[in-house]
Amino acid sequence: SEPFGWLLPDLENMMKRRHQIVHEGDMPRKGEDTSKRWSRIEGCRIAVWAISVRCFLEQLAVTAEPNPQGQRVLKDLRKAHGLLHQVMDNFEAALRKPQLAGGLIDEAMEHYLQAAGLMGLVSAKDQAEARESGLRAKAELAAIAQKEAK
């Protein structure tokens, strides 16, 4: 399990979430009319889980049959994995300290774009959408900061 140890926490969290969905669903809780909407952080978690599965498969292939191309791909995927973790950390920090949200969200978007580039997912359209999403997130967090200031 040593070559896979860095992935185990994310894969375990993903399995726990799947277990929760299977047994509880994403149904509204007692006294609620609708189920809770996913937050940006939950979206980040899903991205981390997706890259974790991809990393696991690449790690498995490289462990079974070492080759330079697989090692390069795994190195890029590991870096993207780390960057997506930083995106999630930045969003969580921005929620804890809305006054710092602007810079944290900007940094998160740059990490996202770097990760997406490493995964071969970034196009000009993707970049524009990511930056637009970052602007929306900053506006949401600014509204939270204003409410807390009152």
PDB file of C-alpha atoms in Angstrom, residues 3-4 57-74:
ATOM      1  CA  PRO A   3       2.923   3.723  -3.312  1.00  0.00           C
ATOM      2  CA  PHE A   4      -0.789   4.402  -2.808  1.00  0.00           C
ATOM      3  CA  LEU A  57      -5.261   4.055 -11.812  1.00  0.00           C
ATOM      4  CA  GLU A  58      -2.044   5.632 -13.095  1.00  0.00           C
ATOM      5  CA  GLN A  59      -0.162   4.631  -9.919  1.00  0.00           C
ATOM      6  CA  LEU A  60      -1.448   1.071 -10.365  1.00  0.00           C
ATOM      7  CA  ALA A  61      -0.279   0.983 -13.993  1.00  0.00           C
ATOM      8  CA  VAL A  62       3.173   2.411 -13.137  1.00  0.00           C
ATOM      9  CA  THR A  63       3.564   0.044 -10.177  1.00  0.00           C
ATOM     10  CA  ALA A  64       2.635  -2.974 -12.296  1.00  0.00           C
ATOM     11  CA  GLU A  65       4.742  -1.949 -15.292  1.00  0.00           C
ATOM     12  CA  PRO A  66       7.191   0.919 -14.655  1.00  0.00           C
ATOM     13  CA  ASN A  67       7.787   3.151 -17.673  1.00  0.00           C
ATOM     14  CA  PRO A  68       9.054   6.716 -18.185  1.00  0.00           C
ATOM     15  CA  GLN A  69       5.872   8.005 -19.881  1.00  0.00           C
ATOM     16  CA  GLY A  70       3.666   6.669 -17.073  1.00  0.00           C
ATOM     17  CA  GLN A  71       5.996   8.215 -14.495  1.00  0.00           C
ATOM     18  CA  ARG A  72       5.707  11.632 -16.219  1.00  0.00           C
ATOM     19  CA  VAL A  73       1.914  11.390 -16.361  1.00  0.00           C
ATOM     20  CA  LEU A  74       1.783  10.337 -12.700  1.00  0.00           C
TER      21      LEU A  74
END
